[in-house]
């Protein structure tokens, strides 16, 4: 009850307070949407880096609609940076993001992180090549390749609505002018396929 001595809520809420509450709900909505996305059965490790990048872009963008809650946005932005600054340097997330046709190399925040991600991917390619050499059947006994399977995240439409423009904005920015690492160990065929894949526009 309002008469409770422990209650800190005002008896009535002013127009300005209602406005601040509405703005707060607008800023918190992407957190709710992204939480639902990463909790879905179709979520993958590839979603982490793009989601963090888009959320950071949203919180870092000045908007007249968010006047009066800049301190709250700055606090949230700082919290996101502190909790997720390392994800682009984690090979699991980095390689998964590069291999997801929706994201590829478009959501890394800087050239150094992208370069490290490509090195991790090429290291995985080398491991696979070495594994194939050990299990390759004798010449003339080529087995049929298993058809490619779609990952759950590839066939699911994203339900994120309030951050859609930020995804588009980042995808339109150029991130392809990054020098790759030394590639002398990568077989030419695998390297051509990898570079061809990364040069294509994300789905």
Backbone as CSV, one residue per row, in Angstrom:
resi,resn,N_x,N_y,N_z,CA_x,CA_y,CA_z,C_x,C_y,C_z
1,UNK,0.820,-1.188,0.000,0.000,0.000,0.000,0.860,1.247,0.000
2,UNK,0.275,2.348,-0.501,0.992,3.614,-0.614,1.364,4.167,0.747
3,UNK,0.604,3.806,1.778,0.872,4.329,3.118,2.000,3.582,3.823
4,UNK,2.485,2.491,3.216,3.560,1.709,3.815,4.791,2.596,4.023
5,UNK,5.344,2.578,5.222,6.480,3.455,5.548,7.732,3.085,4.764
6,UNK,7.825,1.825,4.254,8.999,1.394,3.502,8.912,1.734,2.011
7,UNK,7.754,2.232,1.582,7.563,2.522,0.167,8.242,3.838,-0.200
8,UNK,9.055,3.806,-1.267,9.709,5.014,-1.755,9.018,5.576,-2.992
9,UNK,7.939,4.948,-3.421,7.242,5.420,-4.610,6.430,6.669,-4.305
10,UNK,6.422,7.635,-5.247,5.605,8.829,-5.022,4.121,8.485,-5.133
11,UNK,3.309,9.281,-4.474,1.859,9.051,-4.530,1.343,9.269,-5.940
12,UNK,1.906,10.241,-6.643,1.529,10.489,-8.038,2.801,10.661,-8.866
13,UNK,2.706,10.356,-10.144,3.850,10.476,-11.048,3.616,11.659,-11.971
14,UNK,4.592,12.531,-12.054,4.460,13.737,-12.881,4.625,13.387,-14.357
15,UNK,4.268,14.337,-15.212,4.410,14.144,-16.658,5.852,13.904,-17.047
16,UNK,6.766,14.620,-16.412,8.186,14.463,-16.709,8.687,13.064,-16.307
17,UNK,8.190,12.568,-15.163,8.580,11.235,-14.721,8.053,10.153,-15.665
18,UNK,6.800,10.345,-16.144,6.248,9.399,-17.118,7.097,9.377,-18.380
19,UNK,7.527,10.569,-18.820,8.349,10.676,-20.023,9.667,9.931,-19.835
20,UNK,10.295,10.099,-18.660,11.551,9.398,-18.384,11.352,7.885,-18.342
21,UNK,10.220,7.452,-17.787,9.927,6.012,-17.741,9.770,5.439,-19.151
22,UNK,9.105,6.194,-20.024,8.908,5.740,-21.400,10.247,5.651,-22.134
23,UNK,11.105,6.659,-21.922,12.421,6.638,-22.551,13.265,5.480,-22.013
24,UNK,13.162,5.234,-20.740,13.890,4.121,-20.129,13.450,2.790,-20.738
25,UNK,12.140,2.640,-20.920,11.618,1.404,-21.527,12.139,1.241,-22.949
26,UNK,12.263,2.359,-23.690,12.766,2.311,-25.063,14.219,1.843,-25.095
27,UNK,15.026,2.324,-24.144,16.439,1.955,-24.100,16.617,0.507,-23.645
28,UNK,15.736,0.039,-22.769,15.863,-1.329,-22.260,15.264,-2.380,-23.208
29,UNK,14.429,-1.932,-24.158,13.778,-2.878,-25.074,14.781,-3.737,-25.852
30,UNK,15.871,-3.155,-26.416,16.839,-4.010,-27.120,17.468,-5.080,-26.230
31,UNK,17.661,-4.781,-24.954,18.209,-5.787,-24.038,17.246,-6.970,-23.921
32,UNK,15.947,-6.659,-23.841,14.940,-7.709,-23.754,14.913,-8.529,-25.045
33,UNK,14.988,-7.840,-26.191,14.933,-8.526,-27.481,16.153,-9.428,-27.678
34,UNK,17.331,-8.912,-27.356,18.541,-9.709,-27.527,18.592,-10.883,-26.552
35,UNK,18.078,-10.670,-25.345,18.012,-11.771,-24.374,17.122,-12.888,-24.906
36,UNK,15.993,-12.517,-25.499,15.099,-13.516,-26.088,15.776,-14.235,-27.248
37,UNK,16.531,-13.481,-28.064,17.216,-14.084,-29.212,18.271,-15.105,-28.785
38,UNK,19.127,-14.736,-27.833,20.202,-15.653,-27.436,19.682,-16.810,-26.590
39,UNK,18.462,-16.680,-26.088,17.858,-17.766,-25.307,17.067,-18.726,-26.189
40,UNK,16.898,-18.374,-27.459,16.112,-19.205,-28.373,16.877,-20.473,-28.734
41,UNK,16.132,-21.486,-29.139,16.752,-22.760,-29.520,17.610,-22.616,-30.765
42,UNK,17.340,-21.601,-31.592,18.085,-21.412,-32.837,19.319,-20.530,-32.666
43,UNK,19.587,-20.028,-31.459,20.745,-19.157,-31.230,22.042,-19.938,-31.402
44,UNK,23.072,-19.258,-31.908,24.376,-19.896,-32.092,25.474,-18.996,-31.520
45,UNK,26.674,-19.538,-31.421,27.817,-18.757,-30.950,28.112,-17.599,-31.896
46,UNK,27.696,-17.731,-33.154,27.940,-16.684,-34.149,27.160,-15.408,-33.852
47,UNK,26.109,-15.496,-33.057,25.278,-14.315,-32.776,25.919,-13.361,-31.767
48,UNK,26.857,-13.846,-30.980,27.356,-13.055,-29.855,28.034,-11.759,-30.303
49,UNK,29.032,-11.841,-31.166,29.777,-10.649,-31.591,28.870,-9.639,-32.289
50,UNK,28.045,-10.051,-33.263,27.151,-9.072,-33.895,26.167,-8.424,-32.915
51,UNK,25.612,-9.214,-31.999,24.655,-8.652,-31.043,25.320,-7.618,-30.138
52,UNK,26.527,-7.922,-29.669,27.239,-6.980,-28.809,27.578,-5.718,-29.595
53,UNK,28.011,-5.873,-30.837,28.380,-4.714,-31.665,27.162,-3.818,-31.911
54,UNK,26.030,-4.421,-32.230,24.818,-3.652,-32.509,24.307,-2.964,-31.243
55,UNK,24.338,-3.665,-30.129,23.901,-3.082,-28.862,24.791,-1.902,-28.479
56,UNK,26.092,-2.050,-28.683,27.029,-0.967,-28.400,26.744,0.235,-29.294
57,UNK,26.494,-0.016,-30.577,26.186,1.078,-31.508,24.916,1.805,-31.076
58,UNK,23.911,1.048,-30.684,22.643,1.637,-30.232,22.855,2.536,-29.019
59,UNK,23.598,2.041,-28.029,23.814,2.811,-26.800,24.726,4.011,-27.017
60,UNK,25.580,3.937,-28.034,26.546,5.007,-28.294,25.979,6.085,-29.219
61,UNK,24.791,5.863,-29.747,24.183,6.819,-30.672,23.371,7.854,-29.911
62,UNK,23.636,9.127,-30.182,22.871,10.201,-29.541,21.531,10.340,-30.234
63,UNK,20.492,10.494,-29.439,19.143,10.610,-29.984,18.340,11.604,-29.157
64,UNK,17.603,12.430,-29.860,16.749,13.408,-29.172,15.699,12.688,-28.340
65,UNK,15.301,11.511,-28.797,14.277,10.741,-28.072,14.787,10.235,-26.727
66,UNK,16.109,10.248,-26.545,16.690,9.747,-25.287,17.222,10.871,-24.405
67,UNK,16.786,12.071,-24.645,17.232,13.200,-23.819,16.786,13.003,-22.386
68,UNK,17.691,13.228,-21.455,17.354,13.086,-20.042,17.816,11.772,-19.439
69,UNK,18.199,10.822,-20.296,18.656,9.525,-19.777,20.040,9.166,-20.327
70,UNK,20.814,10.208,-20.721,22.149,9.961,-21.265,23.052,9.267,-20.248
71,UNK,22.908,9.632,-18.969,23.735,9.002,-17.937,23.428,7.514,-17.836
72,UNK,22.159,7.178,-17.926,21.770,5.768,-17.882,22.351,5.018,-19.082
73,UNK,22.267,5.613,-20.283,22.812,4.968,-21.480,24.328,4.789,-21.355
74,UNK,24.996,5.818,-20.828,26.454,5.731,-20.660,26.825,4.626,-19.675
75,UNK,26.028,4.477,-18.620,26.280,3.424,-17.626,26.077,2.041,-18.241
76,UNK,25.021,1.905,-19.028,24.759,0.633,-19.705,25.863,0.315,-20.719
77,UNK,26.300,1.342,-21.455,27.362,1.148,-22.440,28.650,0.686,-21.766
78,UNK,28.976,1.307,-20.643,30.170,0.915,-19.894,30.066,-0.528,-19.409
79,UNK,28.874,-0.918,-18.963,28.660,-2.287,-18.484,28.820,-3.301,-19.629
80,UNK,28.304,-2.956,-20.811,28.447,-3.845,-21.969,29.912,-3.984,-22.340
81,UNK,30.650,-2.857,-22.355,32.080,-2.900,-22.663,32.829,-3.797,-21.673
82,UNK,32.540,-3.626,-20.387,33.260,-4.384,-19.356,32.980,-5.881,-19.438
83,UNK,31.752,-6.217,-19.726,31.364,-7.631,-19.723,31.719,-8.356,-21.027
84,UNK,31.755,-7.633,-22.132,31.890,-8.302,-23.433,33.076,-7.833,-24.266
85,UNK,34.004,-7.079,-23.684,35.122,-6.547,-24.460,35.971,-7.657,-25.085
86,UNK,35.969,-8.842,-24.477,36.868,-9.920,-24.879,36.292,-10.835,-25.956
87,UNK,34.993,-10.717,-26.286,34.372,-11.751,-27.139,34.997,-11.837,-28.529
88,UNK,35.432,-10.710,-29.091,36.014,-10.750,-30.432,37.366,-11.459,-30.443
89,UNK,37.990,-11.577,-29.285,39.293,-12.239,-29.200,39.162,-13.723,-28.850
90,UNK,37.939,-14.181,-28.608,37.700,-15.603,-28.307,37.537,-16.357,-29.628
91,UNK,38.435,-17.302,-29.941,38.353,-18.012,-31.224,36.997,-18.652,-31.492
92,UNK,36.344,-19.180,-30.464,35.042,-19.815,-30.659,34.049,-18.845,-31.287
93,UNK,33.904,-17.673,-30.677,32.954,-16.682,-31.186,33.427,-16.079,-32.511
94,UNK,34.725,-15.805,-32.622,35.258,-15.155,-33.813,35.100,-16.040,-35.051
95,UNK,35.501,-17.301,-34.931,35.406,-18.210,-36.072,33.942,-18.484,-36.422
96,UNK,33.105,-18.665,-35.403,31.678,-18.900,-35.657,31.058,-17.720,-36.397
97,UNK,31.445,-16.501,-36.035,30.900,-15.308,-36.695,31.354,-15.245,-38.148
98,UNK,32.637,-15.500,-38.397,33.144,-15.490,-39.771,32.440,-16.524,-40.642
99,UNK,32.117,-17.666,-40.061,31.511,-18.756,-40.840,29.999,-18.643,-40.979
100,UNK,29.390,-17.677,-40.291,27.946,-17.487,-40.430,27.695,-16.574,-41.633
101,UNK,26.980,-17.045,-42.641,26.790,-16.245,-43.860,26.004,-14.952,-43.643
102,UNK,25.364,-14.803,-42.485,24.657,-13.539,-42.206,25.617,-12.452,-41.755
103,UNK,26.752,-12.837,-41.182,27.642,-11.867,-40.542,29.015,-11.761,-41.207
104,UNK,29.658,-12.889,-41.453,31.010,-12.954,-42.005,31.963,-12.037,-41.244
105,UNK,32.644,-11.116,-41.959,33.657,-10.269,-41.315,33.168,-8.849,-41.073
106,UNK,31.869,-8.643,-41.072,31.314,-7.285,-41.036,31.106,-6.709,-39.640
107,UNK,31.182,-7.508,-38.584,30.798,-7.013,-37.260,31.954,-6.913,-36.263
108,UNK,33.176,-7.017,-36.747,34.319,-6.845,-35.862,34.611,-5.359,-35.700
109,UNK,35.003,-4.951,-34.499,35.137,-3.520,-34.218,36.426,-2.912,-34.736
110,UNK,37.460,-3.738,-34.964,38.702,-3.168,-35.476,39.478,-4.201,-36.283
111,UNK,40.467,-3.692,-37.029,41.242,-4.536,-37.942,42.048,-5.595,-37.202
112,UNK,42.534,-5.252,-36.012,43.341,-6.214,-35.243,42.514,-7.432,-34.852
113,UNK,41.307,-7.201,-34.342,40.442,-8.318,-33.951,40.040,-9.159,-35.158
114,UNK,39.760,-8.490,-36.281,39.399,-9.228,-37.488,40.575,-10.058,-37.979
115,UNK,41.758,-9.494,-37.938,42.962,-10.206,-38.358,43.177,-11.453,-37.502
116,UNK,42.982,-11.317,-36.188,43.123,-12.465,-35.287,42.053,-13.517,-35.573
117,UNK,40.844,-13.067,-35.891,39.758,-13.999,-36.209,40.087,-14.789,-37.471
118,UNK,40.613,-14.101,-38.480,40.977,-14.794,-39.721,42.113,-15.788,-39.486
119,UNK,43.066,-15.418,-38.641,44.158,-16.343,-38.317,43.606,-17.595,-37.638
120,UNK,42.646,-17.408,-36.715,42.042,-18.556,-36.024,41.290,-19.437,-37.010
121,UNK,40.580,-18.820,-37.955,39.841,-19.585,-38.956,40.804,-20.366,-39.846
122,UNK,41.890,-19.716,-40.258,42.858,-20.394,-41.125,43.564,-21.527,-40.389
123,UNK,43.753,-21.348,-39.088,44.330,-22.436,-38.291,43.395,-23.639,-38.282
124,UNK,42.089,-23.380,-38.203,41.105,-24.476,-38.239,41.097,-25.147,-39.603
125,UNK,41.245,-24.330,-40.669,41.310,-24.894,-42.024,42.508,-25.822,-42.140
126,UNK,43.657,-25.396,-41.595,44.861,-26.233,-41.640,44.656,-27.554,-40.899
127,UNK,43.989,-27.482,-39.721,43.713,-28.712,-38.962,42.864,-29.670,-39.782
128,UNK,41.842,-29.105,-40.439,40.956,-29.948,-41.256,41.722,-30.553,-42.436
129,UNK,42.586,-29.753,-43.064,43.365,-30.248,-44.198,44.267,-31.404,-43.768
130,UNK,44.910,-31.243,-42.618,45.796,-32.303,-42.119,45.001,-33.555,-41.765
131,UNK,43.809,-33.346,-41.190,42.946,-34.484,-40.876,42.483,-35.203,-42.124
132,UNK,42.189,-34.440,-43.186,41.748,-35.043,-44.445,42.865,-35.854,-45.084
133,UNK,44.092,-35.359,-44.981,45.230,-36.082,-45.565,45.393,-37.452,-44.911
134,UNK,45.135,-37.513,-43.600,45.289,-38.778,-42.878,44.179,-39.768,-43.210
135,UNK,42.977,-39.243,-43.488,41.828,-40.136,-43.723,41.443,-40.245,-45.193
136,UNK,42.221,-39.591,-46.076,41.893,-39.595,-47.507,41.961,-41.004,-48.070
137,UNK,40.919,-41.443,-48.789,40.980,-42.790,-49.386,42.010,-42.810,-50.512
138,UNK,42.497,-43.994,-50.864,43.460,-44.090,-51.964,42.879,-43.490,-53.236
139,UNK,43.743,-42.992,-54.121,43.273,-42.359,-55.355,42.397,-43.320,-56.142
140,UNK,41.327,-42.772,-56.687,40.376,-43.588,-57.433,39.203,-44.044,-56.590
141,UNK,39.285,-43.881,-55.269,38.187,-44.283,-54.387,37.584,-43.054,-53.707
142,UNK,37.150,-42.113,-54.510,36.606,-40.866,-53.968,35.183,-41.109,-53.476
143,UNK,34.950,-40.793,-52.221,33.613,-40.989,-51.654,32.766,-39.756,-51.910
144,UNK,31.454,-39.963,-51.975,30.539,-38.844,-52.200,30.526,-37.940,-50.984
145,UNK,30.511,-36.635,-51.258,30.487,-35.656,-50.163,29.112,-35.632,-49.519
146,UNK,29.110,-35.510,-48.218,27.839,-35.420,-47.492,27.195,-34.072,-47.774
147,UNK,25.892,-34.037,-48.075,25.259,-32.737,-48.347,25.371,-31.808,-47.159
148,UNK,25.542,-30.534,-47.473,25.694,-29.525,-46.410,24.410,-29.401,-45.619
149,UNK,24.566,-29.300,-44.316,23.396,-29.137,-43.457,23.263,-27.693,-43.041
150,UNK,22.029,-27.222,-43.021,21.811,-25.856,-42.546,21.882,-25.824,-41.033
151,UNK,22.524,-24.779,-40.515,22.505,-24.599,-39.070,21.174,-24.001,-38.684
152,UNK,20.705,-24.258,-37.456,19.403,-23.731,-37.047,19.293,-22.221,-37.224
153,UNK,20.378,-21.500,-36.951,20.322,-20.042,-37.038,20.164,-19.540,-38.451
154,UNK,20.556,-20.337,-39.468,20.497,-19.885,-40.850,19.079,-19.829,-41.374
155,UNK,18.220,-20.712,-40.882,16.881,-20.770,-41.443,15.875,-19.958,-40.636
156,UNK,16.298,-19.432,-39.520,15.374,-18.684,-38.669,15.469,-17.196,-38.960
157,UNK,14.340,-16.560,-39.177,14.284,-15.114,-39.353,14.543,-14.450,-38.014
158,UNK,15.329,-13.378,-38.031,15.595,-12.655,-36.788,14.347,-11.910,-36.349
159,UNK,14.040,-11.997,-35.048,12.866,-11.309,-34.528,13.227,-9.964,-33.922
160,UNK,14.504,-9.551,-34.058,14.920,-8.273,-33.504,14.326,-7.165,-34.343
161,UNK,13.593,-6.263,-33.703,12.948,-5.193,-34.450,13.581,-3.836,-34.198
162,UNK,13.825,-3.482,-32.947,14.290,-2.134,-32.653,15.746,-1.895,-33.030
163,UNK,16.494,-2.952,-33.334,17.904,-2.804,-33.679,18.192,-3.076,-35.151
164,UNK,17.155,-3.321,-35.936,17.337,-3.663,-37.353,18.152,-2.654,-38.131
165,UNK,17.919,-1.373,-37.911,18.647,-0.341,-38.656,20.123,-0.340,-38.308
166,UNK,20.465,-0.729,-37.074,21.867,-0.766,-36.667,22.594,-1.926,-37.339
167,UNK,21.918,-3.064,-37.509,22.498,-4.175,-38.251,22.789,-3.730,-39.685
168,UNK,21.807,-3.085,-40.334,21.979,-2.637,-41.717,23.125,-1.628,-41.832
169,UNK,23.194,-0.726,-40.884,24.227,0.315,-40.883,25.629,-0.301,-40.839
170,UNK,25.810,-1.271,-39.956,27.121,-1.908,-39.822,27.457,-2.728,-41.067
171,UNK,26.469,-3.420,-41.627,26.710,-4.234,-42.820,27.119,-3.384,-44.012
172,UNK,26.602,-2.154,-44.086,26.912,-1.277,-45.217,28.304,-0.669,-45.112
173,UNK,28.868,-0.637,-43.915,30.197,-0.080,-43.746,31.242,-1.056,-44.284
174,UNK,32.275,-0.521,-44.844,33.307,-1.378,-45.432,34.219,-1.925,-44.358
175,UNK,34.416,-3.227,-44.356,35.365,-3.849,-43.425,36.245,-4.851,-44.159
176,UNK,36.324,-4.680,-45.497,37.059,-5.663,-46.294,38.480,-5.225,-46.618
177,UNK,38.874,-4.008,-46.248,40.206,-3.503,-46.595,41.231,-3.842,-45.526
178,UNK,41.112,-5.028,-44.943,42.026,-5.442,-43.878,43.024,-6.438,-44.441
179,UNK,44.292,-6.189,-44.220,45.328,-7.100,-44.709,45.262,-8.410,-43.945
180,UNK,45.325,-9.511,-44.659,45.268,-10.817,-44.029,46.624,-11.243,-43.510
181,UNK,46.659,-12.251,-42.664,47.924,-12.752,-42.124,48.682,-13.573,-43.165
182,UNK,49.819,-14.050,-42.808,50.608,-14.893,-43.708,49.814,-16.145,-44.054
183,UNK,49.769,-16.458,-45.348,48.919,-17.557,-45.796,49.728,-18.655,-46.468
184,UNK,51.044,-18.708,-46.235,51.887,-19.649,-46.940,51.569,-21.102,-46.590
185,UNK,50.962,-21.345,-45.387,50.680,-22.713,-44.968,49.332,-23.214,-45.481
186,UNK,48.478,-22.299,-45.968,47.133,-22.702,-46.385,47.186,-23.248,-47.808
187,UNK,46.595,-24.426,-48.050,46.545,-24.953,-49.422,45.817,-23.966,-50.336
188,UNK,46.297,-23.763,-51.575,45.706,-22.765,-52.469,44.201,-22.919,-52.660
189,UNK,43.730,-24.169,-52.827,42.295,-24.375,-53.042,41.460,-23.908,-51.869
190,UNK,41.901,-24.255,-50.655,41.173,-23.851,-49.448,41.214,-22.344,-49.274
191,UNK,42.364,-21.744,-49.575,42.507,-20.295,-49.437,41.599,-19.557,-50.406
192,UNK,41.526,-20.040,-51.639,40.657,-19.411,-52.645,39.202,-19.494,-52.205
193,UNK,38.792,-20.663,-51.713,37.413,-20.818,-51.248,37.107,-19.881,-50.086
194,UNK,38.053,-19.775,-49.154,37.864,-18.925,-47.981,37.749,-17.460,-48.376
195,UNK,38.667,-16.993,-49.221,38.632,-15.588,-49.647,37.391,-15.302,-50.490
196,UNK,36.997,-16.256,-51.312,35.789,-16.090,-52.129,34.554,-15.967,-51.246
197,UNK,34.484,-16.820,-50.224,33.356,-16.778,-49.285,33.274,-15.431,-48.567
198,UNK,34.409,-14.949,-48.068,34.413,-13.690,-47.315,34.150,-12.482,-48.200
199,UNK,34.451,-12.590,-49.484,34.252,-11.452,-50.396,32.796,-11.303,-50.824
200,UNK,32.006,-12.354,-50.639,30.586,-12.271,-51.003,29.807,-11.504,-49.929
201,UNK,28.749,-10.841,-50.358,27.915,-10.089,-49.420,27.216,-11.048,-48.464
202,UNK,27.070,-10.661,-47.186,26.344,-11.524,-46.244,24.895,-11.722,-46.682
203,UNK,24.331,-12.849,-46.283,22.930,-13.114,-46.618,22.010,-12.180,-45.869
